[in-house]
């Protein structure tokens, strides 16, 4: 008898266990009354994709509403949870007194990826890029040492940059460095400065940083225009750049390849500053005047129409974007491009100061040692000295 | 050195000047906050 009972129990156990995963999920959902299950919550926490149509589709049914004269009919067929789901999935009919473009999006559920990216990967990317660049420059200094003037110094100097050129350079440099510092405070402050200074002190620092960052940006834009106008003629790529690049500019020893006023490395810096700096300025203006410029929606739409995402095996880029999404993409772009430009500028600062003998004089005094000019910018030096001699001869 | 000092002066003048222009534009209602929300769900 016991054996028979055991077999019957085993049969029912085997018959009941192999339910499909969907059945299990449905049962679990039924057990929560149609709300999220533990599995849903865990998938969301792990950042996995989940089918949340059980929530997004459940935003009320006006057709099933009781008449407004009846009890429970005042919400038009939508309960409070239906209403909040409608707000979360942007399906609710919201009107606001504020007429801003983002005013009617009361809950932006899609912004969570931006928040986690901004708090995580973006900070890691920035820290590794800047730290890695500084480390690489330190190693380069240890291996190569300071790049000295090889020949004998002449004691004569040659004008490298006029006062207005130096003014434009320093306006750009100081504004960029201040923008970089205040930007880093804004980006890293919550994680690294609050634990050190406390929330109240950091609040003062953050408010000050924001004011400085927002207003100094105009000086950066003005300087960017000055630099472009003054130097663009000298930064058009030509054949001498190929020879310079082939010899890595003589950075690792060997002969100095000929160069005009700017060598290929400086031209790379120039165009990086103009293109990346221009992009930072454009995205910065978009952040300064929220919701006024839609930089990404139009871009994504154009890229989709060209089929660009498909080249990389990806699906279409999101379009249209909610106003908040525009700002989120803009913020990430602003920060990522700024990190890249900061890393490039670190290398520029290194070579313009401790990395190369005589280089700082070009921007410090505007005059450089003649031998330095002959070694690093031989074509320009010959032209300038030739013009100087013919002028003196003519006089 | 003079160029550097002039650039610092320009930095301050441009930044404060831009700030004053923006503050006046905001006061005049030409630009300003669009984030003030007083929502009603119909």
CSV table of N, CA and C in Angstrom, one decimal, chain A residues 83 93-98 100 103 106 163 166-167 170-171 174-175 178 211 215-216 218-219 222 289 291 364, chain B residues 1-4 6-8 10-11 14-16 18-20 22 31-32 34-42:
chain,number,residue,atom,x,y,z
A,83,UNK,N,-2.9,55.4,-14.1
A,83,UNK,CA,-2.5,56.8,-14.4
A,83,UNK,C,-1.0,57.0,-14.3
A,93,UNK,N,-2.5,61.9,-20.9
A,93,UNK,CA,-2.8,63.2,-21.5
A,93,UNK,C,-2.6,64.3,-20.4
A,94,UNK,N,-1.5,64.9,-20.5
A,94,UNK,CA,-1.1,65.9,-19.4
A,94,UNK,C,-1.1,67.3,-20.0
A,95,UNK,N,-1.7,68.2,-19.2
A,95,UNK,CA,-1.6,69.6,-19.6
A,95,UNK,C,-0.9,70.4,-18.5
A,96,UNK,N,-0.1,71.3,-18.8
A,96,UNK,CA,0.6,72.1,-17.8
A,96,UNK,C,0.5,73.6,-18.0
A,97,UNK,N,0.7,74.3,-17.0
A,97,UNK,CA,0.7,75.8,-17.1
A,97,UNK,C,2.1,76.2,-17.7
A,98,UNK,N,3.1,75.5,-17.3
A,98,UNK,CA,4.4,75.7,-17.9
A,98,UNK,C,4.4,75.2,-19.3
A,100,UNK,N,7.0,74.8,-21.4
A,100,UNK,CA,8.3,74.4,-21.9
A,100,UNK,C,8.1,73.0,-22.6
A,103,UNK,N,7.8,70.0,-20.3
A,103,UNK,CA,6.9,70.2,-19.2
A,103,UNK,C,5.9,69.1,-19.0
A,106,UNK,N,6.3,64.0,-17.1
A,106,UNK,CA,6.5,64.1,-15.7
A,106,UNK,C,7.4,63.0,-15.1
A,163,UNK,N,51.8,89.5,-30.5
A,163,UNK,CA,51.1,89.7,-29.2
A,163,UNK,C,49.6,89.2,-29.3
A,166,UNK,N,49.4,85.5,-29.2
A,166,UNK,CA,49.6,84.9,-27.9
A,166,UNK,C,48.4,85.2,-27.0
A,167,UNK,N,47.8,86.4,-27.2
A,167,UNK,CA,46.6,86.8,-26.5
A,167,UNK,C,45.5,85.7,-26.7
A,170,UNK,N,46.4,82.3,-25.1
A,170,UNK,CA,46.2,82.3,-23.6
A,170,UNK,C,44.8,82.4,-23.2
A,171,UNK,N,44.0,83.2,-24.0
A,171,UNK,CA,42.5,83.3,-23.6
A,171,UNK,C,41.9,81.9,-23.8
A,174,UNK,N,43.5,79.4,-20.9
A,174,UNK,CA,43.1,79.6,-19.5
A,174,UNK,C,41.6,79.3,-19.4
A,175,UNK,N,40.8,79.7,-20.4
A,175,UNK,CA,39.4,79.4,-20.3
A,175,UNK,C,39.1,77.9,-20.4
A,178,UNK,N,40.1,76.3,-17.0
A,178,UNK,CA,39.1,76.5,-16.0
A,178,UNK,C,37.8,75.8,-16.2
A,211,UNK,N,28.6,78.5,-12.0
A,211,UNK,CA,28.5,79.9,-12.5
A,211,UNK,C,29.8,80.1,-13.3
A,215,UNK,N,29.7,80.8,-17.5
A,215,UNK,CA,30.0,82.2,-18.0
A,215,UNK,C,31.4,82.3,-18.7
A,216,UNK,N,32.3,81.5,-18.3
A,216,UNK,CA,33.7,81.5,-18.9
A,216,UNK,C,33.6,80.8,-20.3
A,218,UNK,N,31.8,81.6,-22.7
A,218,UNK,CA,31.8,82.6,-23.7
A,218,UNK,C,33.2,83.0,-24.1
A,219,UNK,N,34.0,83.2,-23.1
A,219,UNK,CA,35.4,83.5,-23.5
A,219,UNK,C,36.1,82.4,-24.3
A,222,UNK,N,34.9,82.8,-27.9
A,222,UNK,CA,35.5,84.0,-28.5
A,222,UNK,C,37.0,83.6,-28.9
A,289,UNK,N,21.2,76.5,-22.8
A,289,UNK,CA,19.8,76.9,-23.1
A,289,UNK,C,19.0,75.6,-23.3
A,291,UNK,N,16.7,72.5,-24.1
A,291,UNK,CA,15.5,72.2,-25.0
A,291,UNK,C,15.4,73.2,-26.2
A,364,UNK,N,55.5,82.3,-24.3
A,364,UNK,CA,55.8,83.1,-23.1
A,364,UNK,C,56.2,84.5,-23.6
B,1,UNK,N,54.3,88.0,-21.5
B,1,UNK,CA,53.6,88.1,-20.2
B,1,UNK,C,52.4,89.1,-20.3
B,2,UNK,N,52.6,90.2,-21.1
B,2,UNK,CA,51.5,91.1,-21.2
B,2,UNK,C,50.3,90.5,-21.9
B,3,UNK,N,50.6,89.7,-22.9
B,3,UNK,CA,49.5,89.0,-23.7
B,3,UNK,C,48.7,88.1,-22.7
B,4,UNK,N,49.5,87.4,-21.8
B,4,UNK,CA,48.8,86.5,-20.9
B,4,UNK,C,47.9,87.3,-19.9
B,6,UNK,N,46.6,90.3,-20.4
B,6,UNK,CA,45.5,90.8,-21.1
B,6,UNK,C,44.4,89.8,-21.3
B,7,UNK,N,44.9,88.5,-21.6
B,7,UNK,CA,43.9,87.4,-21.8
B,7,UNK,C,43.2,87.2,-20.5
B,8,UNK,N,43.8,87.3,-19.4
B,8,UNK,CA,43.1,87.1,-18.1
B,8,UNK,C,42.1,88.2,-17.9
B,10,UNK,N,40.6,89.9,-20.3
B,10,UNK,CA,39.6,89.6,-21.3
B,10,UNK,C,38.6,88.5,-20.8
B,11,UNK,N,39.3,87.5,-20.2
B,11,UNK,CA,38.5,86.4,-19.6
B,11,UNK,C,37.4,86.9,-18.6
B,14,UNK,N,34.8,89.3,-20.5
B,14,UNK,CA,33.8,88.6,-21.3
B,14,UNK,C,32.9,87.8,-20.5
B,15,UNK,N,33.4,87.1,-19.5
B,15,UNK,CA,32.5,86.2,-18.6
B,15,UNK,C,31.5,87.0,-17.9
B,16,UNK,N,32.0,88.1,-17.2
B,16,UNK,CA,31.0,88.9,-16.4
B,16,UNK,C,30.1,89.6,-17.4
B,18,UNK,N,29.0,88.7,-20.4
B,18,UNK,CA,28.1,87.7,-20.9
B,18,UNK,C,27.0,87.4,-19.8
B,19,UNK,N,27.5,87.2,-18.6
B,19,UNK,CA,26.6,86.9,-17.5
B,19,UNK,C,25.5,88.0,-17.3
B,20,UNK,N,26.0,89.3,-17.4
B,20,UNK,CA,25.1,90.4,-17.2
B,20,UNK,C,24.1,90.5,-18.3
B,22,UNK,N,23.0,88.0,-20.1
B,22,UNK,CA,22.0,86.8,-20.0
B,22,UNK,C,21.0,87.1,-18.8
B,31,UNK,N,14.7,85.0,-22.5
B,31,UNK,CA,15.2,83.6,-22.3
B,31,UNK,C,14.8,83.3,-20.9
B,32,UNK,N,14.8,82.0,-20.5
B,32,UNK,CA,14.5,81.7,-19.1
B,32,UNK,C,14.1,80.3,-18.9
B,34,UNK,N,12.3,76.9,-18.4
B,34,UNK,CA,11.2,76.3,-19.0
B,34,UNK,C,10.8,75.1,-18.1
B,35,UNK,N,11.4,75.0,-17.0
B,35,UNK,CA,11.2,73.8,-16.1
B,35,UNK,C,10.2,74.0,-15.1
B,36,UNK,N,9.6,75.2,-15.0
B,36,UNK,CA,8.6,75.4,-13.9
B,36,UNK,C,7.3,74.7,-14.4
B,37,UNK,N,6.9,73.7,-13.7
B,37,UNK,CA,5.8,72.9,-14.1
B,37,UNK,C,4.7,72.9,-13.1
B,38,UNK,N,3.5,73.1,-13.5
B,38,UNK,CA,2.3,73.0,-12.7
B,38,UNK,C,1.4,72.1,-13.4
B,39,UNK,N,1.5,70.9,-13.2
B,39,UNK,CA,0.9,69.9,-14.2
B,39,UNK,C,-0.6,69.6,-13.7
B,40,UNK,N,-1.4,69.3,-14.7
B,40,UNK,CA,-2.7,68.8,-14.5
B,40,UNK,C,-2.9,67.6,-15.4
B,41,UNK,N,-3.4,66.5,-14.9
B,41,UNK,CA,-3.6,65.4,-15.8
B,41,UNK,C,-5.1,65.3,-16.0
B,42,UNK,N,-5.5,65.3,-17.3
B,42,UNK,CA,-6.9,65.3,-17.7
B,42,UNK,C,-7.4,63.8,-17.8
